[in-house]
Every structure is written in C-alpha cells, then in structure tokens.
Amino acid sequence: MLPAVDHTAPAILELGLLLLLAALAGKASRAIGLPAVIGYLLVGVLVSPFTPGYVANREQLSILADVGVVLLLFEVGIEINPLRLAREGRRLLLLAPLQVAVTWILSAAACIALGMASAGAALIGLSIAMSSSVVVVNITRSRRRTTNRITDEELLGWSVIQDLVGVSAALVLVVVLGIGGRSGLVAVGGVIAFVVLAAVAAFLLPWLLRRLQAEHDLFLLVSVASGLLLAGVGSRYFGIPLALAAFVAGLAITESPVAAEARQRLLPFRDLFAVMFFVALGTVIDPNTLPQALPWLVAFLAMVVVGKVLVVWIMARFGRLGARTLQLAVGLGQVGEFSYVLGAIALSARLITPQVSSGLVGAVVVSIAASSILVRIAHRPNSREPATVQ
C-alpha cells in the first residue's frame, strides 16, 4: 500500500499545483481583459520541457487532457439541437455551412500554394474554418461583453452549426485519407458501425437516464460514463478519432428530455478537465520553434481574417441577420479546440510538419486573445443604445 501511495503522491501534488497555477493565471488573464484560456495555455508553456524550470509529467497531463477534450466535445454535442436549429435558425442553417465550405476551400488552397501536401491542406483548411465553441460561449457570457441578445444567440447558433458540419466533414476526411492505417472500405464500415451504435445509444440512454433522474449521483455517473464509453469504443474499435467520437456521442442524447439536465451536471467536470486540456496544449508549444513556425503562424492568422472573419461579415450583412455583423464576424474569428484536434490528427499521420503544427497552435493562442478583445470594441453603443454589459 505504502509504495503505491509514495508513487501517486507526487502526481496528486502536481495536479493540485497545476490547477492552482491555472486558476491564478486565469484570474490574471481576466483582470487584463483576456479570456482565462490564455492563462491556462501560459501555465502549460511554463511547465513544458521547452522552458527552464519545473517540467510537468506530460503522460499524466495527456490522459487528463484526453478526458477533458472528450467531456468538452461530448457536452458540445449535447448542446446541439438540430430540430430547434431547423425551427429557429433557418438562415443560419444555410449561411454557417456555406461559410465552413468557403473558408475550408480558401484556406486549403492557400496551404497548397504555400507548399503543403493536399491531404494535410484539407485537414488544416477545415481546422481554420471552425471556431472555438469554448471562446464563443465565454464571449456571450462575459461580464464585459457589449453584444446584444440577438448577436449572442447567432454567435452560439453559428458556432454550433460549424461544429456539426465540421465534425461530419472530418469523419469523411478520415475515411477518404485512410488515417489510422485502415483501408477505405474498412474505414467506411467503422464509421457506419459507430453511427449505428450511436443510434442505439440515442434510444437506450435517454430511457435509462429518465429512470435515474431522481438519483443525482447515479444520473451523473451514467452521463459521464456514457460519454467516455462511446468515445472510447468509437476510437478503439471503429477507428474514429477520440474527440470526434465524443462529439457524436453527445449528439446521441441531444433530443432527450433529460439532455439539458445531463449537460448541467457535466459542466463542473467538463470545466475542470477542460482546464487540463488547455494546460496540456500549452506544453506542446516550443518557443524555440517559433522562428521556423512564424511564417505559418502569420499565414494561418491571415486565413482566419480573410477566409473567415471577412466571409462571415459579408454573409451576415447580405443574409440580413439580426446580429451586429462586425461583432458576429469578429466573435467567430478564432481557431480553437477542434482546430488543435484536427492539427494533431494531421501531425500524427505525418501529413504536416512540426513547424506547421507549431504555427497552428500559435494561431490558436493569438486568435483567441485577439477575438476576445476585439469583439468588445467592435461595437460602440451610442447615447440611445446602452451597452448590455452584465
């Protein structure tokens, strides 16, 4: 017993230290007007093997980060309600997928023009087309926000549709590119089998959760277990990337009457593990590679501005949405968790170089910080229109 305690005590100590540092860094980031995510990333950089001083156990961080991204994307999947979107966001159902397609094509073409292989360009282009659901939620809930209710709703709706379209496209890419070493036929079979499994879960899980609704502890356990189990099975046996499988698992129960309660119960755990995901993301940032990655970083930021912010602004303006068009475009003007996941898939399949990967991670950090600040100043209320700061 004692040797086991001696072995695990340093890991527990390190976890507590990292969470405390992340909390302090997140608070400091918010104090200067930045999202807390930037503080979490900086903590990761400080404890990475690429900077002097203390080095965190990356294997332990990796496990916690995987759990974090699974719960994060599982919860995002639960939040998506396709029927409600069809009723309330008909224009968004046209504009958001069109934006993903246009940004994807423009960014992939730019990557190919810069010398990237077409397979890697396809994945990176898709990653540029998607925004960060975490950042968008933070923008709409910030006490310093200047957005109005309609802009908040359309930011969230656009981001949710991006996720839905992007994950579908990513699953197709995984099959087409044969990522994971599987033949196209086997990969297609794996996707179909996982979709069938998710459909079965969509029938069984709500039935089970309804019967456990009064037993809060069991309801929470089954909610978390179902997300982890479906994601793990999809990744282990059907060749679906872990994060994408988690998102589909969330979609499996989104139409359930208990979906909203399941999401609320998951939020504290999602937030805790999501912090570790962003800390772990910070540990892969190697400042020494930044000079080599800088051209890609600048290129990716240019793709975000021209291929996404400008495209969203044009579509929102001519699509006659009720949102403030500039705030909507700037609020979606970042790359985030899905972008990192797709970049990691491309790097593990050797479709991109480490310099490209570092440039993408750098673009995640810079674009999150920039969009979080600029969205607040993209609209200045006049004397007749008070700010909606809360």
mmCIF file of C-alpha atoms in Angstrom:
data_model
loop_
_atom_site.group_PDB
_atom_site.id
_atom_site.type_symbol
_atom_site.label_atom_id
_atom_site.label_comp_id
_atom_site.label_asym_id
_atom_site.label_seq_id
_atom_site.Cartn_x
_atom_site.Cartn_y
_atom_site.Cartn_z
ATOM 1 C CA MET A 1 0.000 0.000 0.000
ATOM 2 C CA LEU A 2 2.714 2.479 1.008
ATOM 3 C CA PRO A 3 4.759 2.137 -2.201
ATOM 4 C CA ALA A 4 1.619 2.889 -4.198
ATOM 5 C CA VAL A 5 0.971 5.972 -2.071
ATOM 6 C CA ASP A 6 4.571 7.075 -2.499
ATOM 7 C CA HIS A 7 4.203 6.625 -6.240
ATOM 8 C CA THR A 8 0.920 8.519 -6.611
ATOM 9 C CA ALA A 9 1.552 11.316 -4.105
ATOM 10 C CA PRO A 10 3.818 13.310 -6.478
ATOM 11 C CA ALA A 11 1.202 13.005 -9.226
ATOM 12 C CA ILE A 12 -1.554 14.278 -6.920
ATOM 13 C CA LEU A 13 0.710 17.103 -5.742
ATOM 14 C CA GLU A 14 1.498 18.071 -9.324
ATOM 15 C CA LEU A 15 -2.167 18.029 -10.320
ATOM 16 C CA GLY A 16 -3.115 20.274 -7.410
ATOM 17 C CA LEU A 17 -0.253 22.656 -8.192
ATOM 18 C CA LEU A 18 -1.199 22.898 -11.872
ATOM 19 C CA LEU A 19 -4.860 23.553 -11.084
ATOM 20 C CA LEU A 20 -3.888 26.280 -8.604
ATOM 21 C CA LEU A 21 -1.498 27.898 -11.085
ATOM 22 C CA ALA A 22 -4.164 27.679 -13.791
ATOM 23 C CA ALA A 23 -6.710 29.371 -11.515
ATOM 24 C CA LEU A 24 -4.291 32.206 -10.696
ATOM 25 C CA ALA A 25 -3.266 32.624 -14.331
ATOM 26 C CA GLY A 26 -6.897 32.554 -15.457
ATOM 27 C CA LYS A 27 -7.789 35.250 -12.929
ATOM 28 C CA ALA A 28 -4.838 37.384 -14.035
ATOM 29 C CA SER A 29 -5.839 36.993 -17.694
ATOM 30 C CA ARG A 30 -9.389 38.111 -16.991
ATOM 31 C CA ALA A 31 -8.109 41.063 -14.973
ATOM 32 C CA ILE A 32 -6.396 42.447 -18.085
ATOM 33 C CA GLY A 33 -9.325 41.688 -20.377
ATOM 34 C CA LEU A 34 -8.137 38.363 -21.820
ATOM 35 C CA PRO A 35 -10.006 35.042 -21.636
ATOM 36 C CA ALA A 36 -8.927 32.641 -18.893
ATOM 37 C CA VAL A 37 -7.909 30.148 -21.600
ATOM 38 C CA ILE A 38 -4.826 32.280 -22.328
ATOM 39 C CA GLY A 39 -3.720 31.918 -18.709
ATOM 40 C CA TYR A 40 -4.157 28.144 -18.856
ATOM 41 C CA LEU A 41 -2.055 27.969 -22.023
ATOM 42 C CA LEU A 42 0.713 30.061 -20.446
ATOM 43 C CA VAL A 43 0.836 27.723 -17.439
ATOM 44 C CA GLY A 44 1.353 24.863 -19.876
ATOM 45 C CA VAL A 45 4.208 26.721 -21.553
ATOM 46 C CA LEU A 46 5.870 27.386 -18.174
ATOM 47 C CA VAL A 47 5.814 23.705 -17.130
ATOM 48 C CA SER A 48 6.715 22.331 -20.562
ATOM 49 C CA PRO A 49 10.064 20.658 -21.302
ATOM 50 C CA PHE A 50 10.871 23.521 -23.674
ATOM 51 C CA THR A 51 11.203 26.171 -20.952
ATOM 52 C CA PRO A 52 13.596 26.267 -17.975
ATOM 53 C CA GLY A 53 12.409 25.249 -14.541
ATOM 54 C CA TYR A 54 9.852 22.710 -13.440
ATOM 55 C CA VAL A 55 8.689 20.147 -16.033
ATOM 56 C CA ALA A 56 5.270 18.535 -15.589
ATOM 57 C CA ASN A 57 4.592 14.855 -16.226
ATOM 58 C CA ARG A 58 3.313 15.032 -19.805
ATOM 59 C CA GLU A 59 1.977 11.464 -19.767
ATOM 60 C CA GLN A 60 -0.284 12.266 -16.828
ATOM 61 C CA LEU A 61 -1.288 15.575 -18.398
ATOM 62 C CA SER A 62 -2.053 13.831 -21.673
ATOM 63 C CA ILE A 63 -4.521 11.444 -20.018
ATOM 64 C CA LEU A 64 -6.278 14.282 -18.192
ATOM 65 C CA ALA A 65 -6.323 16.357 -21.379
ATOM 66 C CA ASP A 66 -7.886 13.488 -23.336
ATOM 67 C CA VAL A 67 -10.616 13.171 -20.703
ATOM 68 C CA GLY A 68 -11.056 16.944 -20.855
ATOM 69 C CA VAL A 69 -11.487 17.133 -24.618
ATOM 70 C CA VAL A 70 -13.858 14.136 -24.567
ATOM 71 C CA LEU A 71 -16.107 15.749 -21.934
ATOM 72 C CA LEU A 72 -15.792 19.144 -23.628
ATOM 73 C CA LEU A 73 -16.914 17.899 -27.029
ATOM 74 C CA PHE A 74 -19.447 15.476 -25.530
ATOM 75 C CA GLU A 75 -21.094 18.458 -23.833
ATOM 76 C CA VAL A 76 -20.948 20.498 -27.065
ATOM 77 C CA GLY A 77 -22.692 17.613 -28.835
ATOM 78 C CA ILE A 78 -25.422 17.527 -26.181
ATOM 79 C CA GLU A 79 -25.945 21.285 -26.601
ATOM 80 C CA ILE A 80 -26.721 20.945 -30.302
ATOM 81 C CA ASN A 81 -30.435 20.544 -31.006
ATOM 82 C CA PRO A 82 -30.891 20.026 -34.764
ATOM 83 C CA LEU A 83 -34.696 20.318 -34.581
ATOM 84 C CA ARG A 84 -34.550 23.619 -32.696
ATOM 85 C CA LEU A 85 -31.973 24.960 -35.156
ATOM 86 C CA ALA A 86 -34.241 23.974 -38.041
ATOM 87 C CA ARG A 87 -37.124 25.892 -36.458
ATOM 88 C CA GLU A 88 -35.337 28.999 -35.224
ATOM 89 C CA GLY A 89 -32.193 29.369 -37.312
ATOM 90 C CA ARG A 90 -33.157 28.710 -40.905
ATOM 91 C CA ARG A 91 -30.863 31.380 -42.297
ATOM 92 C CA LEU A 92 -28.004 30.150 -40.117
ATOM 93 C CA LEU A 93 -28.578 26.626 -41.445
ATOM 94 C CA LEU A 94 -27.719 27.976 -44.887
ATOM 95 C CA LEU A 95 -25.052 30.557 -44.056
ATOM 96 C CA ALA A 96 -22.921 28.675 -41.499
ATOM 97 C CA PRO A 97 -22.334 25.532 -43.640
ATOM 98 C CA LEU A 98 -21.640 27.792 -46.631
ATOM 99 C CA GLN A 99 -19.069 29.703 -44.564
ATOM 100 C CA VAL A 100 -17.374 26.461 -43.498
ATOM 101 C CA ALA A 101 -17.169 25.353 -47.134
ATOM 102 C CA VAL A 102 -15.847 28.696 -48.425
ATOM 103 C CA THR A 103 -13.292 29.112 -45.622
ATOM 104 C CA TRP A 104 -12.209 25.485 -45.986
ATOM 105 C CA ILE A 105 -11.639 25.815 -49.741
ATOM 106 C CA LEU A 106 -9.836 29.163 -49.481
ATOM 107 C CA SER A 107 -7.597 28.023 -46.605
ATOM 108 C CA ALA A 108 -6.776 24.651 -48.170
ATOM 109 C CA ALA A 109 -5.921 26.355 -51.462
ATOM 110 C CA ALA A 110 -3.668 28.818 -49.626
ATOM 111 C CA CYS A 111 -1.912 25.968 -47.801
ATOM 112 C CA ILE A 112 -1.298 24.129 -51.081
ATOM 113 C CA ALA A 113 0.036 27.345 -52.634
ATOM 114 C CA LEU A 114 2.460 27.592 -49.694
ATOM 115 C CA GLY A 115 3.802 24.109 -50.407
ATOM 116 C CA MET A 116 1.708 21.874 -48.146
ATOM 117 C CA ALA A 117 0.602 18.453 -49.392
ATOM 118 C CA SER A 118 -3.061 18.299 -50.398
ATOM 119 C CA ALA A 119 -4.034 15.801 -47.661
ATOM 120 C CA GLY A 120 -2.565 17.975 -44.919
ATOM 121 C CA ALA A 121 -4.035 21.098 -46.525
ATOM 122 C CA ALA A 122 -7.508 19.527 -46.436
ATOM 123 C CA LEU A 123 -7.308 18.933 -42.674
ATOM 124 C CA ILE A 124 -5.696 22.280 -41.880
ATOM 125 C CA GLY A 125 -8.160 24.123 -44.108
ATOM 126 C CA LEU A 126 -11.049 22.544 -42.220
ATOM 127 C CA SER A 127 -9.442 23.456 -38.897
ATOM 128 C CA ILE A 128 -9.247 27.115 -39.969
ATOM 129 C CA ALA A 129 -12.931 27.040 -40.966
ATOM 130 C CA MET A 130 -14.074 26.178 -37.440
ATOM 131 C CA SER A 131 -14.260 28.499 -34.440
ATOM 132 C CA SER A 132 -13.859 27.757 -30.735
ATOM 133 C CA SER A 133 -17.144 26.863 -29.021
ATOM 134 C CA VAL A 134 -15.496 27.473 -25.644
ATOM 135 C CA VAL A 135 -14.441 31.008 -26.594
ATOM 136 C CA VAL A 136 -17.803 31.832 -28.193
ATOM 137 C CA VAL A 137 -19.612 30.747 -25.020
ATOM 138 C CA ASN A 138 -17.223 32.867 -22.941
ATOM 139 C CA ILE A 139 -17.835 35.872 -25.214
ATOM 140 C CA THR A 140 -21.610 35.598 -24.800
ATOM 141 C CA ARG A 141 -21.401 35.162 -21.019
ATOM 142 C CA SER A 142 -18.658 37.655 -20.203
ATOM 143 C CA ARG A 143 -19.493 40.417 -17.742
ATOM 144 C CA ARG A 144 -17.632 42.818 -20.038
ATOM 145 C CA ARG A 145 -19.490 41.912 -23.198
ATOM 146 C CA THR A 146 -21.047 44.589 -25.418
ATOM 147 C CA THR A 147 -23.034 42.191 -27.584
ATOM 148 C CA ASN A 148 -26.824 42.217 -27.542
ATOM 149 C CA ARG A 149 -29.134 39.223 -27.149
ATOM 150 C CA ILE A 150 -29.603 38.601 -30.883
ATOM 151 C CA THR A 151 -25.857 38.724 -31.535
ATOM 152 C CA ASP A 152 -25.235 36.301 -28.651
ATOM 153 C CA GLU A 153 -27.829 33.856 -29.986
ATOM 154 C CA GLU A 154 -26.493 33.964 -33.535
ATOM 155 C CA LEU A 155 -22.889 33.625 -32.356
ATOM 156 C CA LEU A 156 -23.833 30.465 -30.464
ATOM 157 C CA GLY A 157 -26.007 29.133 -33.287
ATOM 158 C CA TRP A 158 -23.345 29.743 -35.945
ATOM 159 C CA SER A 159 -20.664 28.094 -33.797
ATOM 160 C CA VAL A 160 -22.863 25.068 -33.088
ATOM 161 C CA ILE A 161 -23.608 24.551 -36.791
ATOM 162 C CA GLN A 162 -19.888 24.911 -37.553
ATOM 163 C CA ASP A 163 -19.207 22.090 -35.116
ATOM 164 C CA LEU A 164 -21.880 19.876 -36.644
ATOM 165 C CA VAL A 165 -20.717 20.455 -40.218
ATOM 166 C CA GLY A 166 -17.030 20.328 -39.314
ATOM 167 C CA VAL A 167 -17.237 17.021 -37.468
ATOM 168 C CA SER A 168 -19.204 15.471 -40.338
ATOM 169 C CA ALA A 169 -16.574 16.701 -42.795
ATOM 170 C CA ALA A 170 -13.751 15.474 -40.545
ATOM 171 C CA LEU A 171 -15.259 11.976 -40.399
ATOM 172 C CA VAL A 172 -15.415 11.919 -44.192
ATOM 173 C CA LEU A 173 -11.790 13.096 -44.417
ATOM 174 C CA VAL A 174 -10.633 10.386 -42.009
ATOM 175 C CA VAL A 175 -12.208 7.812 -44.331
ATOM 176 C CA VAL A 176 -11.016 9.360 -47.598
ATOM 177 C CA LEU A 177 -7.435 9.884 -46.390
ATOM 178 C CA GLY A 178 -7.251 6.456 -44.748
ATOM 179 C CA ILE A 179 -5.981 7.935 -41.481
ATOM 180 C CA GLY A 180 -5.227 5.222 -38.928
ATOM 181 C CA GLY A 181 -3.770 2.795 -41.442
ATOM 182 C CA ARG A 182 -7.151 1.337 -42.461
ATOM 183 C CA SER A 183 -8.346 0.759 -45.998
ATOM 184 C CA GLY A 184 -11.168 2.917 -47.299
ATOM 185 C CA LEU A 185 -13.685 0.062 -47.108
ATOM 186 C CA VAL A 186 -12.759 -0.780 -43.518
ATOM 187 C CA ALA A 187 -12.872 2.899 -42.528
ATOM 188 C CA VAL A 188 -16.329 3.340 -44.083
ATOM 189 C CA GLY A 189 -17.513 0.220 -42.279
ATOM 190 C CA GLY A 190 -16.167 1.600 -38.999
ATOM 191 C CA VAL A 191 -17.999 4.906 -39.427
ATOM 192 C CA ILE A 192 -21.270 3.166 -40.321
ATOM 193 C CA ALA A 193 -20.953 0.769 -37.376
ATOM 194 C CA PHE A 194 -20.287 3.650 -34.978
ATOM 195 C CA VAL A 195 -23.269 5.611 -36.307
ATOM 196 C CA VAL A 196 -25.449 2.530 -35.704
ATOM 197 C CA LEU A 197 -24.033 2.248 -32.175
ATOM 198 C CA ALA A 198 -24.764 5.941 -31.553
ATOM 199 C CA ALA A 199 -28.326 5.455 -32.825
ATOM 200 C CA VAL A 200 -28.838 2.560 -30.402
ATOM 201 C CA ALA A 201 -27.402 4.705 -27.596
ATOM 202 C CA ALA A 202 -29.776 7.524 -28.592
ATOM 203 C CA PHE A 203 -32.645 5.149 -27.830
ATOM 204 C CA LEU A 204 -31.308 3.439 -24.696
ATOM 205 C CA LEU A 205 -29.519 6.253 -22.842
ATOM 206 C CA PRO A 206 -32.474 8.660 -22.511
ATOM 207 C CA TRP A 207 -34.619 5.750 -21.284
ATOM 208 C CA LEU A 208 -32.012 4.880 -18.654
ATOM 209 C CA LEU A 209 -31.360 8.500 -17.628
ATOM 210 C CA ARG A 210 -35.065 9.205 -17.155
ATOM 211 C CA ARG A 211 -35.238 6.363 -14.651
ATOM 212 C CA LEU A 212 -32.219 7.700 -12.773
ATOM 213 C CA GLN A 213 -33.257 11.363 -12.840
ATOM 214 C CA ALA A 214 -34.230 11.403 -9.156
ATOM 215 C CA GLU A 215 -30.959 9.723 -8.112
ATOM 216 C CA HIS A 216 -28.496 12.523 -8.722
ATOM 217 C CA ASP A 217 -25.312 10.551 -8.113
ATOM 218 C CA LEU A 218 -26.259 7.690 -10.451
ATOM 219 C CA PHE A 219 -27.564 10.106 -13.087
ATOM 220 C CA LEU A 220 -24.203 11.893 -13.111
ATOM 221 C CA LEU A 221 -22.228 8.636 -13.215
ATOM 222 C CA VAL A 222 -24.193 7.284 -16.168
ATOM 223 C CA SER A 223 -23.980 10.626 -18.027
ATOM 224 C CA VAL A 224 -20.188 10.800 -17.705
ATOM 225 C CA ALA A 225 -19.717 7.073 -18.293
ATOM 226 C CA SER A 226 -21.813 7.105 -21.470
ATOM 227 C CA GLY A 227 -19.734 9.902 -22.992
ATOM 228 C CA LEU A 228 -16.410 8.273 -22.124
ATOM 229 C CA LEU A 229 -17.588 4.794 -23.132
ATOM 230 C CA LEU A 230 -18.995 5.768 -26.524
ATOM 231 C CA ALA A 231 -15.940 7.896 -27.320
ATOM 232 C CA GLY A 232 -13.569 5.126 -26.227
ATOM 233 C CA VAL A 233 -15.387 2.415 -28.180
ATOM 234 C CA GLY A 234 -15.553 4.619 -31.275
ATOM 235 C CA SER A 235 -11.832 5.324 -31.126
ATOM 236 C CA ARG A 236 -10.628 1.867 -30.068
ATOM 237 C CA TYR A 237 -12.775 -0.400 -32.218
ATOM 238 C CA PHE A 238 -14.109 1.701 -35.095
ATOM 239 C CA GLY A 239 -11.129 3.938 -35.852
ATOM 240 C CA ILE A 240 -12.937 7.217 -35.118
ATOM 241 C CA PRO A 241 -10.677 9.934 -33.630
ATOM 242 C CA LEU A 242 -11.429 10.242 -29.913
ATOM 243 C CA ALA A 243 -12.628 13.851 -29.961
ATOM 244 C CA LEU A 244 -14.916 13.305 -32.955
ATOM 245 C CA ALA A 245 -16.382 10.177 -31.355
ATOM 246 C CA ALA A 246 -17.124 12.166 -28.178
ATOM 247 C CA PHE A 247 -18.974 14.813 -30.172
ATOM 248 C CA VAL A 248 -21.138 12.190 -31.909
ATOM 249 C CA ALA A 249 -21.795 10.573 -28.512
ATOM 250 C CA GLY A 250 -23.197 13.891 -27.285
ATOM 251 C CA LEU A 251 -25.435 14.140 -30.333
ATOM 252 C CA ALA A 252 -26.841 10.715 -29.424
ATOM 253 C CA ILE A 253 -28.747 12.118 -26.443
ATOM 254 C CA THR A 254 -29.305 15.713 -27.547
ATOM 255 C CA GLU A 255 -33.002 15.124 -28.356
ATOM 256 C CA SER A 256 -33.670 13.506 -24.984
ATOM 257 C CA PRO A 257 -35.880 15.364 -22.456
ATOM 258 C CA VAL A 258 -33.074 14.889 -19.915
ATOM 259 C CA ALA A 259 -30.329 16.263 -22.197
ATOM 260 C CA ALA A 260 -30.382 19.718 -20.580
ATOM 261 C CA GLU A 261 -30.045 18.239 -17.104
ATOM 262 C CA ALA A 262 -27.234 15.926 -18.221
ATOM 263 C CA ARG A 263 -25.394 18.924 -19.645
ATOM 264 C CA GLN A 264 -25.795 20.924 -16.425
ATOM 265 C CA ARG A 265 -24.492 18.026 -14.335
ATOM 266 C CA LEU A 266 -21.482 17.628 -16.635
ATOM 267 C CA LEU A 267 -20.440 21.290 -16.638
ATOM 268 C CA PRO A 268 -18.301 21.292 -13.439
ATOM 269 C CA PHE A 269 -16.399 18.193 -14.559
ATOM 270 C CA ARG A 270 -16.073 19.472 -18.097
ATOM 271 C CA ASP A 271 -14.654 22.772 -16.854
ATOM 272 C CA LEU A 272 -12.165 21.033 -14.568
ATOM 273 C CA PHE A 273 -10.816 18.665 -17.202
ATOM 274 C CA ALA A 274 -11.007 21.278 -19.962
ATOM 275 C CA VAL A 275 -8.561 23.384 -17.940
ATOM 276 C CA MET A 276 -6.112 20.483 -18.063
ATOM 277 C CA PHE A 277 -6.682 20.185 -21.819
ATOM 278 C CA PHE A 278 -5.568 23.779 -22.373
ATOM 279 C CA VAL A 279 -2.663 23.389 -19.928
ATOM 280 C CA ALA A 280 -1.568 20.278 -21.837
ATOM 281 C CA LEU A 281 -1.942 22.203 -25.093
ATOM 282 C CA GLY A 282 0.445 24.803 -23.700
ATOM 283 C CA THR A 283 3.069 22.132 -23.012
ATOM 284 C CA VAL A 284 3.410 21.373 -26.739
ATOM 285 C CA ILE A 285 4.284 24.990 -27.548
ATOM 286 C CA ASP A 286 8.033 25.079 -28.103
ATOM 287 C CA PRO A 287 9.271 28.695 -28.095
ATOM 288 C CA ASN A 288 12.440 27.505 -29.848
ATOM 289 C CA THR A 289 10.444 26.509 -32.949
ATOM 290 C CA LEU A 290 8.607 29.829 -33.187
ATOM 291 C CA PRO A 291 11.108 31.389 -35.645
ATOM 292 C CA GLN A 292 10.583 28.448 -38.041
ATOM 293 C CA ALA A 293 6.835 28.377 -37.348
ATOM 294 C CA LEU A 294 6.347 32.159 -37.625
ATOM 295 C CA PRO A 295 5.623 32.179 -41.388
ATOM 296 C CA TRP A 296 2.905 29.565 -40.883
ATOM 297 C CA LEU A 297 1.543 31.422 -37.867
ATOM 298 C CA VAL A 298 1.204 34.620 -39.901
ATOM 299 C CA ALA A 299 -0.304 32.684 -42.812
ATOM 300 C CA PHE A 300 -2.902 30.994 -40.602
ATOM 301 C CA LEU A 301 -3.893 34.296 -38.995
ATOM 302 C CA ALA A 302 -4.282 35.825 -42.465
ATOM 303 C CA MET A 303 -6.516 32.896 -43.435
ATOM 304 C CA VAL A 304 -8.644 33.496 -40.338
ATOM 305 C CA VAL A 305 -9.036 37.201 -41.123
ATOM 306 C CA VAL A 306 -9.630 36.932 -44.876
ATOM 307 C CA GLY A 307 -11.150 33.474 -45.141
ATOM 308 C CA LYS A 308 -13.376 33.563 -42.068
ATOM 309 C CA VAL A 309 -13.889 36.997 -40.490
ATOM 310 C CA LEU A 310 -14.397 38.738 -43.833
ATOM 311 C CA VAL A 311 -16.510 35.876 -45.210
ATOM 312 C CA VAL A 312 -18.766 35.803 -42.126
ATOM 313 C CA TRP A 313 -19.158 39.597 -42.248
ATOM 314 C CA ILE A 314 -20.188 39.535 -45.919
ATOM 315 C CA MET A 315 -22.596 36.625 -45.428
ATOM 316 C CA ALA A 316 -24.170 38.110 -42.308
ATOM 317 C CA ARG A 317 -24.559 41.509 -43.961
ATOM 318 C CA PHE A 318 -26.170 40.254 -47.153
ATOM 319 C CA GLY A 319 -28.003 37.443 -45.352
ATOM 320 C CA ARG A 320 -29.868 40.077 -43.340
ATOM 321 C CA LEU A 321 -29.257 38.524 -39.961
ATOM 322 C CA GLY A 322 -30.388 40.394 -36.876
ATOM 323 C CA ALA A 323 -26.950 40.310 -35.259
ATOM 324 C CA ARG A 324 -24.412 43.118 -35.326
ATOM 325 C CA THR A 325 -22.462 41.872 -38.302
ATOM 326 C CA LEU A 326 -18.990 43.061 -37.285
ATOM 327 C CA GLN A 327 -19.298 41.636 -33.775
ATOM 328 C CA LEU A 328 -20.594 38.357 -35.187
ATOM 329 C CA ALA A 329 -17.653 38.091 -37.593
ATOM 330 C CA VAL A 330 -15.023 39.038 -35.002
ATOM 331 C CA GLY A 331 -16.595 36.778 -32.366
ATOM 332 C CA LEU A 332 -16.155 33.814 -34.716
ATOM 333 C CA GLY A 333 -12.675 34.976 -35.745
ATOM 334 C CA GLN A 334 -10.546 32.427 -33.939
ATOM 335 C CA VAL A 335 -9.403 28.822 -34.163
ATOM 336 C CA GLY A 336 -9.761 26.642 -31.096
ATOM 337 C CA GLU A 337 -10.112 23.161 -29.647
ATOM 338 C CA PHE A 338 -11.384 21.427 -32.791
ATOM 339 C CA SER A 339 -8.641 23.087 -34.820
ATOM 340 C CA TYR A 340 -5.993 21.709 -32.475
ATOM 341 C CA VAL A 341 -7.567 18.234 -32.619
ATOM 342 C CA LEU A 342 -7.532 18.235 -36.426
ATOM 343 C CA GLY A 343 -3.960 19.531 -36.440
ATOM 344 C CA ALA A 344 -2.919 16.773 -34.034
ATOM 345 C CA ILE A 345 -4.558 14.172 -36.291
ATOM 346 C CA ALA A 346 -2.680 15.579 -39.290
ATOM 347 C CA LEU A 347 0.634 15.619 -37.396
ATOM 348 C CA SER A 348 0.233 12.055 -36.090
ATOM 349 C CA ALA A 349 -0.499 10.888 -39.651
ATOM 350 C CA ARG A 350 2.620 12.790 -40.834
ATOM 351 C CA LEU A 351 0.558 14.913 -43.185
ATOM 352 C CA ILE A 352 2.076 18.142 -41.815
ATOM 353 C CA THR A 353 5.447 19.092 -40.323
ATOM 354 C CA PRO A 354 6.098 20.040 -36.674
ATOM 355 C CA GLN A 355 6.630 23.633 -37.833
ATOM 356 C CA VAL A 356 3.134 23.727 -39.337
ATOM 357 C CA SER A 357 1.708 22.227 -36.144
ATOM 358 C CA SER A 358 3.506 24.833 -34.010
ATOM 359 C CA GLY A 359 2.210 27.587 -36.276
ATOM 360 C CA LEU A 360 -1.343 26.291 -35.863
ATOM 361 C CA VAL A 361 -1.038 26.146 -32.063
ATOM 362 C CA GLY A 362 0.337 29.692 -32.117
ATOM 363 C CA ALA A 363 -2.625 30.778 -34.240
ATOM 364 C CA VAL A 364 -4.963 29.227 -31.660
ATOM 365 C CA VAL A 365 -3.423 31.352 -28.892
ATOM 366 C CA VAL A 366 -3.215 34.631 -30.827
ATOM 367 C CA SER A 367 -6.652 34.367 -32.443
ATOM 368 C CA ILE A 368 -8.393 33.503 -29.156
ATOM 369 C CA ALA A 369 -6.819 36.508 -27.436
ATOM 370 C CA ALA A 370 -7.495 38.864 -30.350
ATOM 371 C CA SER A 371 -11.124 37.889 -30.939
ATOM 372 C CA SER A 372 -11.968 38.041 -27.219
ATOM 373 C CA ILE A 373 -10.688 41.626 -27.003
ATOM 374 C CA LEU A 374 -11.747 42.954 -30.405
ATOM 375 C CA VAL A 375 -15.321 41.665 -30.177
ATOM 376 C CA ARG A 376 -15.913 44.045 -27.247
ATOM 377 C CA ILE A 377 -14.728 47.103 -29.168
ATOM 378 C CA ALA A 378 -16.301 46.078 -32.486
ATOM 379 C CA HIS A 379 -19.462 47.866 -31.373
ATOM 380 C CA ARG A 380 -19.571 51.161 -29.528
ATOM 381 C CA PRO A 381 -23.046 51.881 -28.087
ATOM 382 C CA ASN A 382 -24.305 55.399 -28.715
ATOM 383 C CA SER A 383 -26.285 57.515 -26.330
ATOM 384 C CA ARG A 384 -29.550 55.934 -27.458
ATOM 385 C CA GLU A 385 -28.320 52.374 -27.134
ATOM 386 C CA PRO A 386 -26.942 51.378 -23.731
ATOM 387 C CA ALA A 387 -24.353 48.629 -23.553
ATOM 388 C CA THR A 388 -25.552 45.221 -22.456
ATOM 389 C CA VAL A 389 -22.724 44.696 -20.011
ATOM 390 C CA GLN A 390 -23.609 42.446 -17.110
#
